[in-house]
XYZ file of C-alpha atoms in Angstrom:
338
model
C 9.960 -3.728 13.432
C 11.712 -5.960 15.985
C 8.457 -7.323 17.426
C 7.107 -8.378 14.039
C 10.439 -9.895 13.094
C 10.598 -11.938 16.311
C 7.093 -13.247 15.724
C 7.895 -14.153 12.121
C 11.491 -15.352 12.137
C 10.810 -17.378 8.972
C 9.455 -15.162 6.206
C 8.950 -15.829 2.530
C 8.478 -12.135 1.685
C 9.503 -9.090 3.667
C 9.192 -5.350 3.059
C 11.889 -3.260 4.715
C 11.294 0.496 4.714
C 9.648 0.346 1.276
C 9.002 3.692 -0.374
C 7.644 4.540 -3.827
C 7.803 7.987 -5.425
C 6.408 9.474 -8.635
C 6.937 12.824 -10.342
C 3.854 14.929 -9.559
C 2.492 18.150 -11.016
C 4.701 20.322 -8.862
C 7.136 17.960 -7.179
C 8.180 14.372 -6.553
C 5.300 12.677 -4.723
C 5.852 9.854 -2.238
C 2.867 7.487 -2.269
C 4.332 4.642 -0.169
C 6.246 5.707 2.935
C 8.544 3.432 4.922
C 6.409 0.283 4.820
C 7.627 -2.748 6.804
C 5.741 -6.019 6.434
C 6.389 -9.734 6.952
C 4.623 -12.533 5.077
C 5.071 -15.982 6.598
C 4.801 -19.248 4.619
C 1.209 -20.456 4.107
C -0.183 -17.402 5.922
C -2.490 -14.578 4.808
C -1.356 -11.006 5.461
C -3.979 -8.405 4.566
C -3.086 -4.899 3.452
C -6.142 -2.706 4.029
C -7.058 0.934 3.609
C -9.012 3.415 1.528
C -8.454 3.998 -2.187
C -5.170 5.791 -2.744
C -3.584 4.426 0.437
C -0.765 2.754 -1.513
C -1.933 -0.868 -1.355
C -1.767 -1.738 -5.040
C 1.389 0.323 -5.618
C 3.108 -1.688 -2.875
C 1.971 -4.950 -4.474
C 3.108 -3.967 -7.955
C 6.518 -3.020 -6.555
C 6.992 -6.677 -5.562
C 6.693 -7.851 -9.159
C 8.410 -4.924 -10.852
C 5.150 -3.791 -12.457
C 5.477 -0.101 -11.623
C 6.019 2.377 -14.478
C 9.606 3.296 -15.252
C 8.985 6.768 -13.816
C 8.566 5.261 -10.337
C 11.442 5.525 -7.875
C 11.634 2.866 -5.171
C 13.542 2.810 -1.908
C 14.109 0.264 0.837
C 14.070 -3.475 0.156
C 11.596 -6.223 -0.738
C 13.184 -9.515 0.270
C 12.042 -12.788 -1.270
C 13.948 -15.105 1.035
C 17.369 -13.397 0.827
C 16.987 -11.834 -2.637
C 16.144 -8.126 -2.838
C 13.551 -7.946 -5.620
C 14.126 -4.213 -6.076
C 17.754 -4.753 -7.053
C 17.367 -7.792 -9.325
C 17.977 -7.577 -13.055
C 14.940 -7.796 -15.346
C 15.997 -11.299 -16.342
C 16.288 -12.508 -12.741
C 12.945 -10.946 -11.820
C 11.203 -12.582 -14.795
C 12.363 -15.975 -13.498
C 10.482 -15.288 -10.250
C 7.461 -13.327 -11.502
C 4.626 -15.571 -12.598
C 6.305 -18.673 -11.177
C 7.471 -18.210 -7.583
C 5.478 -15.009 -6.957
C 2.198 -14.479 -8.799
C -0.683 -12.016 -8.749
C -4.455 -12.116 -9.164
C -5.978 -8.777 -10.155
C -9.396 -7.366 -9.341
C -10.459 -7.212 -13.004
C -9.551 -10.510 -14.682
C -11.056 -9.285 -17.973
C -8.079 -6.985 -18.423
C -5.654 -9.879 -18.112
C -7.406 -12.449 -20.309
C -6.913 -12.444 -24.075
C -10.448 -12.204 -25.540
C -9.431 -14.012 -28.749
C -7.673 -16.937 -27.060
C -9.291 -20.027 -25.548
C -9.020 -20.376 -21.773
C -7.087 -23.637 -21.940
C -4.423 -22.121 -24.158
C -4.032 -19.157 -21.800
C -3.526 -21.316 -18.710
C -1.283 -23.691 -20.663
C 0.849 -20.766 -21.837
C 1.971 -20.162 -18.240
C 3.079 -23.784 -17.929
C 4.875 -23.775 -21.258
C 6.745 -20.552 -20.487
C 7.794 -21.280 -16.907
C 7.937 -25.097 -16.795
C 8.946 -25.843 -20.371
C 6.039 -28.231 -20.996
C 4.976 -29.255 -24.480
C 1.614 -28.127 -25.842
C -0.294 -31.358 -25.173
C 1.159 -31.872 -21.687
C 0.473 -28.229 -20.772
C -3.162 -28.488 -21.885
C -3.654 -31.641 -19.808
C -2.230 -29.906 -16.749
C -4.310 -26.795 -17.483
C -7.441 -28.940 -17.426
C -6.430 -30.301 -14.026
C -5.868 -26.784 -12.711
C -9.310 -25.684 -13.916
C -10.816 -28.696 -12.156
C -8.856 -27.757 -9.023
C -10.464 -24.288 -8.939
C -13.878 -25.974 -9.203
C -14.583 -25.353 -12.867
C -15.477 -28.016 -15.412
C -12.021 -28.273 -16.918
C -13.122 -30.209 -19.979
C -15.677 -27.546 -20.965
C -13.899 -24.393 -19.819
C -10.676 -25.446 -21.551
C -12.295 -24.667 -24.928
C -14.252 -21.590 -23.853
C -13.434 -17.974 -24.662
C -13.405 -15.335 -21.879
C -16.680 -13.728 -23.021
C -18.470 -17.027 -22.423
C -17.644 -17.019 -18.701
C -19.174 -15.173 -15.745
C -17.142 -12.798 -13.587
C -16.683 -15.420 -10.894
C -15.570 -18.029 -13.433
C -13.026 -15.609 -14.927
C -11.571 -14.987 -11.482
C -11.244 -18.747 -10.965
C -9.389 -18.957 -14.283
C -7.076 -16.172 -13.093
C -6.400 -18.127 -9.897
C -5.742 -21.308 -11.902
C -3.127 -19.441 -13.956
C -1.620 -17.909 -10.813
C -1.161 -21.267 -9.064
C -0.040 -23.179 -12.165
C 3.601 -23.266 -11.025
C 2.810 -23.827 -7.323
C 3.993 -20.353 -6.231
C 5.331 -19.569 -2.787
C 3.599 -16.169 -2.790
C 0.259 -15.148 -4.290
C -0.700 -11.475 -4.297
C -4.488 -11.113 -4.428
C -5.425 -7.522 -5.298
C -9.105 -6.992 -4.448
C -9.935 -10.395 -6.004
C -13.627 -10.298 -5.042
C -14.480 -6.759 -6.169
C -17.728 -6.572 -8.203
C -18.693 -10.155 -7.300
C -21.851 -10.906 -5.327
C -21.576 -12.093 -1.735
C -21.989 -15.812 -2.454
C -19.295 -15.756 -5.158
C -17.007 -13.727 -2.884
C -17.270 -16.445 -0.242
C -16.456 -19.126 -2.824
C -13.371 -17.257 -4.070
C -12.090 -16.793 -0.505
C -12.692 -20.475 0.240
C -10.722 -21.333 -2.891
C -7.810 -19.096 -1.866
C -7.880 -20.693 1.579
C -7.571 -24.119 -0.050
C -4.643 -22.883 -2.122
C -2.672 -21.744 0.893
C -3.358 -24.921 2.863
C -2.877 -27.441 0.047
C 0.040 -25.749 -1.731
C 1.585 -23.930 1.242
C 1.272 -20.650 -0.646
C 1.522 -17.409 1.326
C -1.059 -14.784 0.336
C -0.712 -11.012 0.403
C -4.389 -10.031 0.390
C -5.204 -6.470 -0.649
C -8.660 -5.224 0.268
C -10.787 -2.371 1.555
C -13.484 -4.818 2.718
C -12.973 -5.330 6.460
C -15.535 -8.146 6.936
C -13.712 -10.206 4.286
C -10.356 -9.494 5.896
C -11.599 -10.339 9.376
C -12.629 -13.846 8.404
C -9.680 -14.609 6.143
C -6.413 -12.970 7.212
C -3.943 -14.090 9.856
C -2.246 -10.691 10.075
C -3.344 -7.199 9.054
C -1.469 -4.031 8.121
C -3.593 -0.877 7.937
C -2.348 1.697 5.417
C -3.245 5.371 5.515
C -1.776 7.906 3.078
C 1.022 5.515 2.150
C 2.109 4.676 5.684
C 1.276 1.728 7.948
C -0.607 3.081 10.959
C -1.393 -0.238 12.646
C -0.208 -3.818 12.343
C -1.422 -6.808 14.343
C -2.785 -10.318 14.246
C -6.254 -10.176 12.722
C -8.163 -11.266 15.831
C -6.325 -8.779 18.047
C -6.828 -5.902 15.638
C -10.564 -6.423 15.212
C -11.149 -7.048 18.908
C -9.280 -3.943 20.012
C -7.828 -1.329 17.656
C -4.898 0.776 18.835
C -5.052 3.521 16.187
C -7.946 5.991 15.740
C -8.109 5.342 11.990
C -8.477 1.577 12.459
C -11.023 2.172 15.219
C -13.095 4.409 12.941
C -12.860 1.988 10.005
C -14.181 -0.854 12.133
C -16.944 1.331 13.595
C -17.985 2.352 10.059
C -18.352 -1.284 8.965
C -21.733 -3.068 9.276
C -21.596 -5.748 11.973
C -24.501 -8.030 13.011
C -23.247 -7.778 16.607
C -23.973 -4.031 16.520
C -27.394 -4.320 14.897
C -29.466 -1.197 15.519
C -26.456 1.017 16.196
C -25.710 3.896 13.858
C -22.598 3.359 11.760
C -19.759 5.764 12.438
C -18.435 8.033 9.697
C -14.954 9.393 9.087
C -15.199 13.080 8.122
C -13.003 14.571 5.408
C -10.716 12.680 3.059
C -7.201 11.345 2.636
C -4.736 14.238 2.199
C -3.270 15.051 -1.209
C 0.150 13.318 -1.357
C 1.605 16.583 -2.685
C 0.318 18.450 0.375
C 0.975 16.011 3.198
C 0.674 17.442 6.746
C 3.875 17.827 8.771
C 2.659 15.540 11.557
C 0.194 12.668 11.515
C -1.611 12.453 8.155
C -4.812 11.391 9.944
C -4.789 14.348 12.357
C -7.218 16.526 10.304
C -9.857 13.758 10.584
C -9.023 12.403 14.042
C -11.233 13.078 17.102
C -8.193 12.626 19.377
C -5.787 14.938 17.530
C -3.776 17.489 19.522
C -1.096 20.013 18.592
C 1.461 17.228 19.089
C -0.253 15.142 16.391
C -0.323 18.048 13.955
C 3.318 18.871 14.640
C 5.149 15.528 14.977
C 4.888 12.374 12.891
C 4.154 9.406 15.210
C 6.444 6.423 14.721
C 5.196 2.853 14.440
C 5.758 1.380 17.915
C 4.594 -1.249 20.373
C 1.941 0.344 22.630
C 2.464 -0.092 26.369
C 0.711 -3.175 27.700
C 0.838 -5.030 24.361
C 3.325 -7.463 22.879
C 2.499 -8.398 19.295
C 1.086 -5.272 17.698
C 2.319 -1.956 16.329
C 0.599 1.427 16.199
C 1.647 4.791 14.758
C -0.274 6.954 17.220
C 1.059 9.239 19.951
C -1.911 8.156 22.095
C -2.215 4.481 21.124
C -2.710 3.478 24.758
C -5.846 5.662 24.917
C -7.540 4.078 21.880
C -9.318 1.373 23.814
C -11.417 -1.163 21.923
C -13.967 0.986 20.119
C -13.814 3.864 22.577
C -14.177 6.335 19.692
C -17.186 4.654 18.123
C -19.628 7.166 19.509
C -17.203 10.062 19.287
């Protein structure tokens, strides 16, 4: 990962060879495989891929939210501290204050019997040691900041709010302590397009006004394209391509990324038939010996089925990485009609 490290000498969060394993039906199953990733201050790094790719597992590893049965390897560095080796007490001092998370279903993380103001204030009381009255005043300001009517919403219960309003409350709680890192796990899922745009605009304000870096987890490429600075594409637990967002969407260097982009509706390709990716992601207990995408790839050869391609800098490029034996032959949508 020398190229990525050179481009991002100053990182607030860095994955180094991250792996996550669980005990499966017949064996130990690795669901995240050697992930390297750099998150720069006040930037947005998107982690994209299909369901089961390992996106959310990677995010939960940052905050120590994996079940006890999970085995982790590698390092997750928050500045110089390896989060995977911290004590529970040390991690609690970081989680919810310096590194926070917004989940895709805020309902599951809001207490239905507790007023919204008290829930946001609870974060401030726990992490910042504020008194009840002071915390409620600050909670109202945070609700105003996320474009809710703080005075009214402060006294509301979760069931009285819409899905978009609940997600704004979740963001208010997440930014209460001015975190350095915000992990946004599919934060716009199940919201209509106009609300999605508002939530993304709000997150963009957060990173610019607070200097917060955002790890943005999504399967929605159009959202990622307009929001992220950098993109890592995950397939079967492994990063297959990593690049600046504009470079990746203009010219993919991995067949999986190329197919994903070709399968996404784009006004610029109006009238063209959307591509499809045949088959499905392999069972993590029955992973192929070579490239995991080979069974679905139109470019696959015996080499692909036999040898795992390493993440590398393709010839003729400088600031991107691809895990494809034939990355140089994947030229800007060349597989779209394949």
